[in-house]
XYZ file of C-alpha atoms in Angstrom:
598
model
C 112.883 91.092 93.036
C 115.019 93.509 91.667
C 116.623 96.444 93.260
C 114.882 98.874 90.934
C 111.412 97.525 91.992
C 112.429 97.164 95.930
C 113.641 100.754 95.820
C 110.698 102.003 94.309
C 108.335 104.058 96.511
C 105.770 102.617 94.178
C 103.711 99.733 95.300
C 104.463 97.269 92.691
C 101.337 94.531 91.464
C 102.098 91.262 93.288
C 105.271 88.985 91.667
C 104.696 92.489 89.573
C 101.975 90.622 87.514
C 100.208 92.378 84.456
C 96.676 91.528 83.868
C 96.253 94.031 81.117
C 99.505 93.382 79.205
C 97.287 95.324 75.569
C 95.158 97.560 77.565
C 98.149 100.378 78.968
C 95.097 102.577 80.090
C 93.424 99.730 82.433
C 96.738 98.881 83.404
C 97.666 102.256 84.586
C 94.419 102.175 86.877
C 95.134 99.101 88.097
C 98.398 100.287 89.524
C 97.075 103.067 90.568
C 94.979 101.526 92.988
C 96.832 98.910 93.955
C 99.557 101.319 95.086
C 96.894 103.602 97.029
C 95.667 100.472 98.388
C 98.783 99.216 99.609
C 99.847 102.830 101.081
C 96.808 103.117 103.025
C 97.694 99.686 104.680
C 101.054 100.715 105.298
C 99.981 103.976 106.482
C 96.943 101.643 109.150
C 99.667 99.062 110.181
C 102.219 102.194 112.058
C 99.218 102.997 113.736
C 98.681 99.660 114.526
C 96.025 99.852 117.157
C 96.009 102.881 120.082
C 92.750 102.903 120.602
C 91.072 99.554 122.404
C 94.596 98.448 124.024
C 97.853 99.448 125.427
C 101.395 98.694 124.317
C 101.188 97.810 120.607
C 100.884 101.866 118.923
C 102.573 103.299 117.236
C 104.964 100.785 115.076
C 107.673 103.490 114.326
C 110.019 100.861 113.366
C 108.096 99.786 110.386
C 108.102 101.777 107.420
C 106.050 102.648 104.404
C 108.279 103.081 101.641
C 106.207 106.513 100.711
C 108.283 107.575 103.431
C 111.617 106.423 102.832
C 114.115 108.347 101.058
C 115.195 105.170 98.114
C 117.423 104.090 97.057
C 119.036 102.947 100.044
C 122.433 102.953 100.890
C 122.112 98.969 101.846
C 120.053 96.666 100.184
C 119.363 93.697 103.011
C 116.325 91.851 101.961
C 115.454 88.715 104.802
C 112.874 86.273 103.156
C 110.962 84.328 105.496
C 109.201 80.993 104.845
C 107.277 78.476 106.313
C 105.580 75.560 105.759
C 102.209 75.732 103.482
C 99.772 72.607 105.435
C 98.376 74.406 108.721
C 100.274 73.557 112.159
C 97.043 74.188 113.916
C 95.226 70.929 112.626
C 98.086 69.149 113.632
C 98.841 70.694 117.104
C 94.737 70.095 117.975
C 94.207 66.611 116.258
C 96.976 64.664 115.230
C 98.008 61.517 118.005
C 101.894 62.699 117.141
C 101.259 65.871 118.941
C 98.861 64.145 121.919
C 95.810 65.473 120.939
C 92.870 63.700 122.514
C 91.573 63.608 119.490
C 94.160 61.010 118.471
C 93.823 61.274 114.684
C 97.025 59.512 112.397
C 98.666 61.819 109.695
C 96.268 60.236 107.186
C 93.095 61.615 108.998
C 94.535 65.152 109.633
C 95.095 65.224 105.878
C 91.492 64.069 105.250
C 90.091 66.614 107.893
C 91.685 69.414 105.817
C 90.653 68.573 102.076
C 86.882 67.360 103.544
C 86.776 69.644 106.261
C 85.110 66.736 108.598
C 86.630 63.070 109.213
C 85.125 60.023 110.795
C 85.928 58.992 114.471
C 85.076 55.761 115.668
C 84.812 55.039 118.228
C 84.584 59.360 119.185
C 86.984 59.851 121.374
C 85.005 60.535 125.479
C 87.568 62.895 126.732
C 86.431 65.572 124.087
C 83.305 67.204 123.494
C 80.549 66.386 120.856
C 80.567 67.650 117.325
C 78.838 70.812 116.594
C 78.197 70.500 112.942
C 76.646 74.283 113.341
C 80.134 75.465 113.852
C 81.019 77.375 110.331
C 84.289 75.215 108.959
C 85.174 72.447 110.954
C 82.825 70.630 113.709
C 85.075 70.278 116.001
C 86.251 71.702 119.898
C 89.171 72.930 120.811
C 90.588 75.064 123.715
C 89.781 79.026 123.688
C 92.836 79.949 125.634
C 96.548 79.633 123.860
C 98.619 82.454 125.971
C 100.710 81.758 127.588
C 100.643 77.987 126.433
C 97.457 75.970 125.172
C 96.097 73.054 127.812
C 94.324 70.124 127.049
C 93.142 70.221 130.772
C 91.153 73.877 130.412
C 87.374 72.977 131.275
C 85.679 71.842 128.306
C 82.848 74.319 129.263
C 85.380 76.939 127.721
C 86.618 75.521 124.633
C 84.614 76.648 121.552
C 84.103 75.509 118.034
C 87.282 75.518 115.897
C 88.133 78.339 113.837
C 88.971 80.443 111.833
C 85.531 79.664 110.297
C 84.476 79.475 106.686
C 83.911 77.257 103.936
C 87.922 77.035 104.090
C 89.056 79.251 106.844
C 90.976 76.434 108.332
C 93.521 77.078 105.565
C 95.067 79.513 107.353
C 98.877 79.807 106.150
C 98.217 81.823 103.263
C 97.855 79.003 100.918
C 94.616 77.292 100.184
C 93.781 74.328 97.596
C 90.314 72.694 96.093
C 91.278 69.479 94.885
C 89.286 67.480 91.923
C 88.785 63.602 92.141
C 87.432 61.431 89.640
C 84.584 58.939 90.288
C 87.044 56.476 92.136
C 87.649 59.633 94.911
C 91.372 59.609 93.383
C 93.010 62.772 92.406
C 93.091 63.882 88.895
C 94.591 67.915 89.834
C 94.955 70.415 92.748
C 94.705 74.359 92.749
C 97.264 75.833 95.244
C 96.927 79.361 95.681
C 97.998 82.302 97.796
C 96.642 85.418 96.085
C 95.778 87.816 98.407
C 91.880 89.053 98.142
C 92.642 92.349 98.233
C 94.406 91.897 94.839
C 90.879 90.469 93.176
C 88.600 92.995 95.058
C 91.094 95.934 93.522
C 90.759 94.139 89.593
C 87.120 93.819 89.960
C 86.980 97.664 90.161
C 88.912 98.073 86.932
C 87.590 94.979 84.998
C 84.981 92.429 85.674
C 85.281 91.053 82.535
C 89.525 90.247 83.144
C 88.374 88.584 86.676
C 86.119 86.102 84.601
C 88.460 85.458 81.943
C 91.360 84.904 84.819
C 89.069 82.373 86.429
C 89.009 80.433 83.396
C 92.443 80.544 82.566
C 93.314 79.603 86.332
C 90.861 77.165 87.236
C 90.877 75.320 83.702
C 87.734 73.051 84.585
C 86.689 73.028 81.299
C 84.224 75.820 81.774
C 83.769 79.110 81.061
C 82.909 81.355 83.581
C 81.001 84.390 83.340
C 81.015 87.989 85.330
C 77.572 86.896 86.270
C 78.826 83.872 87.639
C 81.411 86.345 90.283
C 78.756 88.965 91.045
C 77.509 89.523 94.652
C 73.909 88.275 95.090
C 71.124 89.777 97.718
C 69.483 86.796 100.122
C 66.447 87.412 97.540
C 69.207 86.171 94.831
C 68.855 89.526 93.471
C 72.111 91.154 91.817
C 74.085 94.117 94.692
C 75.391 97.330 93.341
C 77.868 99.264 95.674
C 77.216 102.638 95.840
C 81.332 103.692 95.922
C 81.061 101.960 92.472
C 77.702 101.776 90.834
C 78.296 98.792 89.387
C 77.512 95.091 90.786
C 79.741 93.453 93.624
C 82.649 90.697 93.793
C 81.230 87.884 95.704
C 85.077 86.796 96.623
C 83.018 83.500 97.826
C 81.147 82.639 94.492
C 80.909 79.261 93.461
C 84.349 78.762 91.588
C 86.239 80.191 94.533
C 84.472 78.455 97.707
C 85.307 75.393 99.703
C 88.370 72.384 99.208
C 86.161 70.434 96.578
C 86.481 71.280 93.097
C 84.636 70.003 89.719
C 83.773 71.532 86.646
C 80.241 72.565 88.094
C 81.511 74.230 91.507
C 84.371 74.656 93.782
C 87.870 76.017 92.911
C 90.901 78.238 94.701
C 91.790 81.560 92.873
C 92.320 83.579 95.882
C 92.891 83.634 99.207
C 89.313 83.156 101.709
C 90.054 82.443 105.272
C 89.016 85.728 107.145
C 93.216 86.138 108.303
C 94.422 85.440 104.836
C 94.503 88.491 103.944
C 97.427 90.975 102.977
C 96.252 93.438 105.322
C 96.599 91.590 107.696
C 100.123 90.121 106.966
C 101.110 93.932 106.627
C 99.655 94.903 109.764
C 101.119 91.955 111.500
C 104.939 92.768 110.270
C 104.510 96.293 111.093
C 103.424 94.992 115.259
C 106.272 92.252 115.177
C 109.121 95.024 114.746
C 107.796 96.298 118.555
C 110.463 94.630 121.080
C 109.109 93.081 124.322
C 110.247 93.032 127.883
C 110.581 89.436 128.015
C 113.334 87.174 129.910
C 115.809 86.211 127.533
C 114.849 82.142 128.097
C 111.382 82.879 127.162
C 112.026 85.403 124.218
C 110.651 82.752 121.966
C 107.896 82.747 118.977
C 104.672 81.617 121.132
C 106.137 84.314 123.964
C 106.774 87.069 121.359
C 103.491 86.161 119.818
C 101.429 86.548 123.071
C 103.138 89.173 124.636
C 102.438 91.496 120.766
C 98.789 90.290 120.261
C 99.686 89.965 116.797
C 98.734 87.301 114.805
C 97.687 83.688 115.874
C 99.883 81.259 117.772
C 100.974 77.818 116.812
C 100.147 78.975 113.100
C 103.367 78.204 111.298
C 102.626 81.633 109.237
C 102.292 84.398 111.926
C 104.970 83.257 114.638
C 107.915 82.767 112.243
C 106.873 85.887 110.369
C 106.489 87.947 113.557
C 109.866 86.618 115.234
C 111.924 86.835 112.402
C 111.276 90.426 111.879
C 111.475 90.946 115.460
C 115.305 89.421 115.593
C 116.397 91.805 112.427
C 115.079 94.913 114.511
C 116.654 93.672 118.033
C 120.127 92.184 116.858
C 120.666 94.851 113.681
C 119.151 97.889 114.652
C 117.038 98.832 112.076
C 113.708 99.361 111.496
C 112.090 97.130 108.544
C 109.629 97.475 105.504
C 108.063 94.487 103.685
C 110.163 94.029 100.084
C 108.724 94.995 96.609
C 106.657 93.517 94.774
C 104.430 92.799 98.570
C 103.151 89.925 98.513
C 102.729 86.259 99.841
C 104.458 83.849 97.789
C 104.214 79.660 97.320
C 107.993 78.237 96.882
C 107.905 75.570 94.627
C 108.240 72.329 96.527
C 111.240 70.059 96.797
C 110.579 67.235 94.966
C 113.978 64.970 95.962
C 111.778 62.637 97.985
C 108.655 62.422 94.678
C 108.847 59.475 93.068
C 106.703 60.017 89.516
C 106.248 56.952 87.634
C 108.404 55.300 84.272
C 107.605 57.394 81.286
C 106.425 60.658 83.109
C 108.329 63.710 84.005
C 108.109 66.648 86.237
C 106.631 69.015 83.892
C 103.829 66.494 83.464
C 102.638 67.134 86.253
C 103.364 69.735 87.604
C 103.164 73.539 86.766
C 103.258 77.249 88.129
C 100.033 78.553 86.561
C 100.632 82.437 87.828
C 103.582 84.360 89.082
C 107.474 83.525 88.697
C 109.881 81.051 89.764
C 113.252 82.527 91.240
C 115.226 80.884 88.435
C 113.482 82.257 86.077
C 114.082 86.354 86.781
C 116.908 85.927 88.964
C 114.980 86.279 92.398
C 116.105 85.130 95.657
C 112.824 83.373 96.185
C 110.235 82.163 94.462
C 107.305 84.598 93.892
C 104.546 81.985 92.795
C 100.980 83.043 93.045
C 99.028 80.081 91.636
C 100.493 76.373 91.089
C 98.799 73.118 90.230
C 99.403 69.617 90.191
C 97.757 67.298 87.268
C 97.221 63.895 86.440
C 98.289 63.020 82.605
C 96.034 61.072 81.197
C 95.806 57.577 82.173
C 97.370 58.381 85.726
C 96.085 59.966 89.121
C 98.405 61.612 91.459
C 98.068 58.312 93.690
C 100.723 57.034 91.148
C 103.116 59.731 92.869
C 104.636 58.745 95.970
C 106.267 60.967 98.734
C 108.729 59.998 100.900
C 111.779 57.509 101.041
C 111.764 53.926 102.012
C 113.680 54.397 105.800
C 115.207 50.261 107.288
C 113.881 49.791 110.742
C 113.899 46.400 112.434
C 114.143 42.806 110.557
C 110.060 42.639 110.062
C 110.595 45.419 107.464
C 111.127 49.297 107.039
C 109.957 51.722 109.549
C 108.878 54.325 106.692
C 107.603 53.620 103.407
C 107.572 56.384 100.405
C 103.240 57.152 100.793
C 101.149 57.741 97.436
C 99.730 61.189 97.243
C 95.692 61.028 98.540
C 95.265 64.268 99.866
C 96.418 67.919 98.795
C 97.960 68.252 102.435
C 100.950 65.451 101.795
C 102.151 67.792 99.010
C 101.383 70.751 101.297
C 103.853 69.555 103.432
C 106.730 69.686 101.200
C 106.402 73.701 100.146
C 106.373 76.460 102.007
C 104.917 80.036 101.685
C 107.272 83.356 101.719
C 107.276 86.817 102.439
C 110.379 89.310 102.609
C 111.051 92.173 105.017
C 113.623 95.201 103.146
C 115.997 96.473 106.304
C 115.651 100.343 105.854
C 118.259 102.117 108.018
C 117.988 103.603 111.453
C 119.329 106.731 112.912
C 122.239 105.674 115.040
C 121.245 107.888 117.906
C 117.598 105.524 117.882
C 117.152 103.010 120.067
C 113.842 101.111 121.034
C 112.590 100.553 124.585
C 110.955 97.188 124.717
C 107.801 97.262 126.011
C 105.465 95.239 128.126
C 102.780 92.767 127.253
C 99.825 94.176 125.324
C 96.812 94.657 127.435
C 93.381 95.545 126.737
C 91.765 99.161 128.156
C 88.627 99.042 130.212
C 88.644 103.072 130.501
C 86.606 104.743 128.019
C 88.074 105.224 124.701
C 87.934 106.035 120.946
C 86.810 104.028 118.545
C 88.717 101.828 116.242
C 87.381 101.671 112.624
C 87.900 98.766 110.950
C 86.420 98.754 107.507
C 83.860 101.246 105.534
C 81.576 98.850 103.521
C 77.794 99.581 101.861
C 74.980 98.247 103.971
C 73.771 96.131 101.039
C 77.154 94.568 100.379
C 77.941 93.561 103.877
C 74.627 92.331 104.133
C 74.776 89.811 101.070
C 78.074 88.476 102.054
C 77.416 87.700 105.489
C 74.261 86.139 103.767
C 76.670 84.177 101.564
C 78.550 82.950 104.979
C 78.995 84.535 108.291
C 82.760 84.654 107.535
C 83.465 85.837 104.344
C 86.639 87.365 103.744
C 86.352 91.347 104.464
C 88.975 93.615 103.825
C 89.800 96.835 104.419
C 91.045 98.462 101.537
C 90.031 102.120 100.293
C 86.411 102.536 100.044
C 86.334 105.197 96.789
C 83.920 108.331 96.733
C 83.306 110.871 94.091
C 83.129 114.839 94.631
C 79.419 116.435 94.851
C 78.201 112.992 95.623
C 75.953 111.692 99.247
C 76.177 107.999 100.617
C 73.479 106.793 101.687
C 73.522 103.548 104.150
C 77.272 103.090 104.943
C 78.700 101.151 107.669
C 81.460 101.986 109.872
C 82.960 98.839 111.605
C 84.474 99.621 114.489
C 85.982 98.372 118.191
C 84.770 100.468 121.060
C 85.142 100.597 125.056
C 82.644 102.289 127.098
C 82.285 101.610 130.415
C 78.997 103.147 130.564
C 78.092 101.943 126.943
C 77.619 105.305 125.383
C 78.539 104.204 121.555
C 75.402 105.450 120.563
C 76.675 108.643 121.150
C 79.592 108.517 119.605
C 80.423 110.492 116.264
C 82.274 110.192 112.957
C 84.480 112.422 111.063
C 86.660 111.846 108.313
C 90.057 113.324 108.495
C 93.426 114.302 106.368
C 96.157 112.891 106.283
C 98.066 114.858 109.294
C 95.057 114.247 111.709
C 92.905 117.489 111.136
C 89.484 116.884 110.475
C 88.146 117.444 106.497
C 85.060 120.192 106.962
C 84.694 118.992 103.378
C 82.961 115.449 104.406
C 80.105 115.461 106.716
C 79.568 111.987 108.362
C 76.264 111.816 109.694
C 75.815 108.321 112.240
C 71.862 107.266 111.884
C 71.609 104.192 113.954
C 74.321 102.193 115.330
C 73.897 98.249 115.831
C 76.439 95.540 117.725
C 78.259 93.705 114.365
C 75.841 90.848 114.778
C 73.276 93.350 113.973
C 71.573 93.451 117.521
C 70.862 97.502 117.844
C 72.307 99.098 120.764
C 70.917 102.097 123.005
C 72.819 104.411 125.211
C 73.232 102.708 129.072
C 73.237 99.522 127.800
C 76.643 98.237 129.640
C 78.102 97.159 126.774
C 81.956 97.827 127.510
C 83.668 96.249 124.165
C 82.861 94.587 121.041
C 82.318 95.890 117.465
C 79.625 97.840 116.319
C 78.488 98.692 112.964
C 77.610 102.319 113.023
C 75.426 103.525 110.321
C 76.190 106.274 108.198
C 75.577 108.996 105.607
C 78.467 110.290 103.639
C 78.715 113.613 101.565
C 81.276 114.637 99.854
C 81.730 118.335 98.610
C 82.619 119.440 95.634
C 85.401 121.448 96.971
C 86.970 118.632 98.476
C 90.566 117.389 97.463
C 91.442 114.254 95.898
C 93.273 111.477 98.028
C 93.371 109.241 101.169
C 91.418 110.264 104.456
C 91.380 108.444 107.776
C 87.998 108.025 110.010
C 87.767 108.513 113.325
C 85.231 107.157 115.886
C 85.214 109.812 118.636
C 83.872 108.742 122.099
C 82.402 111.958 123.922
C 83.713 110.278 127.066
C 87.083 110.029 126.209
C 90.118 112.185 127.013
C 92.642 110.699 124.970
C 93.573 112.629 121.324
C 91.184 111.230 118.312
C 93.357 109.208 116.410
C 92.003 108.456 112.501
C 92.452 105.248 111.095
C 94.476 106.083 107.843
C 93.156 105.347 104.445
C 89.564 103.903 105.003
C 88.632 106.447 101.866
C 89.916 107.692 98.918
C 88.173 110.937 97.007
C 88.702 110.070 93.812
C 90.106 112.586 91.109
């Protein structure tokens, strides 16, 4: 990252990639968007969330770098990494960390590339599989604040999630793996490209999405736009209304599950429903919000809890969200992530592979998409895509890990393992972010605040996402967890909506969402006469309808809209707000749910 790029107020393209190196004019849209993209998550994350709880809005000392004055007069970048295989599948079922569960290091590492593994005999102090459960079949506690127990009733625990065809990959890096017939493997897809990213480059060019899918996956097959595009339960092809053109199906059969071959299965971008760089901004932006905590318990799983940000015992999320949190207590300032934002694999440290006589590095091994440090002078590694591959002749069992480690006089406590599953080699990289220190006023100083805590008055609304009815439809027909995101959703001038759906949280006491209205708003709060919002039904997110009265004091409810835009009406960002007749507390919009296009 270069100080040009990090004092930009420009949203640079992640590891400042170019997917249209000959085409300057798709290029120049693709940037375009990206950068309103990323400034309307910027813009969400200070809000953070003042609507459904208390204590976590607004996150003053974060900042969008449309609002800082560059360059700076310090340049202070703090990377932070962790590692890439999940902590959570080791925290609920590996015997080192006393999970009743009791599975050894090998089994974890099976659970995550198979997504199921064989007990026998099942453990009786846990409870019975539910293979309905969406991603893994397994039980675990519900409650992890202050600390998870083992000894909570098992009538409480719940299926495991996040939930998906790989949502327990939830560091920001996911893999599909290949095997040949003998169940050895032959290569491995590591990626942590953000969805957002692919959702944005379908807009400018289905065709470049296909031909990146080939390049990246390199199955030996070629795969087609049609192969990508978003299909009805009826297998009929969706067209979104904000584009008039067919879907992304970010879950289509070269980009679903841990199991790859040259028919299905492969890892271009980033699925589990948290991986997602909305999320990671909205998560640094909460973090830089101090906490009245005891100094003994001003920890990561505190911090975490105490912020509702994030997930604890991820490795991700609590090192991200503490080590932001430390640069704003101990220096001072307030914080902005670093140019080009992204999430980024490190390459891993290979002192301990052992690769065998006549092979090298380079044969197996390679960064498919982004940029090593060494290679543009970085301070980190900004790699989007790597892969490990078998020359021919050879599987990657033929690689160990490890070091042979002397115990006792019946032979070594620790012998170097041969690589079986993706997670061994998971284990040995980890996954980066960086957060740019952007000055404070010296006069400033933050009052830490008390735990976050949820309201149970009546308030606004708290929109989430703006999707067509049809698209959210045919990806929750896909899978019940597909990954949504909340990027811009992009209208045109003169132009009506028909069957759009407003996702948002709402508390009502006296369950009166059905009377609740929408408006969309400019970017200093005031309301846009130009955009009508018109609500026509409004259903709980399962799709249950709801009617005035009905008790219903939280959840999320999709609330079904028309949309018409003027012809008068300017181009740019607009917030939504979800106003709840009941409420007296200010309408707050949720910035940059739409964009009027030029």
């Amino acid at each position: 990252m270069s100080k040009s790029v990090d004092f930009s107020s420009y949203y640079a393209t992640p590891a400042e990639i170019k997917d249209f190196p000959n085409e300057p004019e798709l290029q120049s849209t693709m940037d375009r968007l990206w950068d309103s993209g990323l400034d309307a998550a910027n813009q969400a994350a200070i809000v953070s969330n003042p609507w459904t709880v208390d204590n976590q809005a607004p996150c003053s000392w974060y900042v969008n770098r449309k609002e800082v004055q560059l360059p700076l007069d310090s340049h202070i970048v703090e990377p932070v990494f962790w590692t890439a295989f999940p902590n959570r599948l080791k925290l609920y079922f590996s015997q080192t960390e006393k999970s009743p569960y009791g599975l050894s290091d090998q089994q974890v590492y099976h659970l995550a590339d198979f997504a199921d593994v064989t007990l026998s005999p099942y453990p009786a102090n846990v409870p019975d599989k539910d293979p309905s459960n969406n991603g893994l079949p397994f039980k675990i506690p519900s409650k992890t604040c202050p600390n998870m127990s083992w000894q909570e009733s098992q009538s409480t625990w719940q299926g495991y999630d996040p939930n998906g065809p790989r949502g327990w990959l939830d560091e920001y890096c996911e893999w599909a793996v290949t095997r040949n017939k003998d169940g050895k493997i032959t290569k491995i897809n590591f990626t942590c490209e953000n969805p957002e990213y692919w959702y944005t480059l379908w807009k400018v060019s289905p065709s470049k999405v296909a031909e990146l899918y080939t390049q990246l996956l390199d199955n030996g097959t070629t795969i087609t736009v049609e192969d990508l595009q978003l299909k009805d339960a009826n297998g009929e092809l969706v067209i979104d209304p904000f584009t008039d053109a067919p879907a992304y199906n970010p879950l289509n059969k070269w980009n679903v599950g841990t199991i790859a071959d040259n028919e299905k299965g492969g890892a271009v971008h980033l699925t589990s429903p948290p991986n997602t760089i909305g999320a990671e901004i909205l998560l640094a932006s909460q973090a830089t919000l101090l906490r009245d905590l005891p100094a003994q318990q001003y920890n990561m799983q505190r911090l975490v809890c105490a912020g509702a940000f994030g997930r604890p015992y991820r490795n991700s999320d609590p090192h991200i969200g503490f080590q932001v949190n430390q640069v704003i207590k101990n220096l001072t300032v307030k914080a902005m992530l670093t140019n080009p934002l992204g999430l980024y694999l490190q390459a891993p440290d290979f002192s301990s592979y052992t690769f065998p006589a006549g092979t090298q590095l380079s044969d197996w091994f390679s960064i498919v998409r982004g940029r090593a440090a060494l290679d543009d002078g970085e301070s980190y590694d900004q790699i989007l895509h790597m892969q490990f591959h078998a020359p021919e002749g050879f599987t990657l069992e033929d690689v160990t890990i490890g070091t042979t480690v002397e115990g006792a006089a019946s032979g070594p406590s620790q012998q170097p393992q041969a690589i079986k599953y993706a997670g061994q080699i998971a284990e040995t990289f980890k996954v980066g972010i960086a957060a740019s220190a952007v000055p404070s006023e010296p006069s400033q100083k933050q009052q830490p605040l008390p735990n976050v805590i949820a309201k149970t008055s009546e308030c606004n609304g708290y929109p989430a996402m703006v999707i067509a009815e049809n698209v959210l439809n045919a990806m929750m027909a896909a899978n019940q967890n597909p990954p949504f995101v909340s990027f811009p959703a992009y209208l045109n001038r003169n132009t009506s909506y028909q069957n759009i759906v407003v996702q948002a949280g709402y508390v009502s006491p006296t369950g009166n969402v059905t009377q609740a209205t929408v408006k969309a708003c400019r970017e200093d709060g005031s309301v846009d006469s130009n955009i009508t919002i018109v609500v026509n039904q409004v259903t709980n997110s399962n799709g249950t309808p709801v009617g005035g009265g009905s008790g219903n004091s939280a959840g999320y409810y999709n609330f079904f809209v028309t949309i018409h835009v003027e012809a008068s009406a300017e181009s740019g960002l607009r917030g939504v707000i979800v106003k709840n007749p009941a409420s007296t507390e200010r309408p707050m919009p949720m910035p940059g749910l739409l964009y009027i296009n030029v």
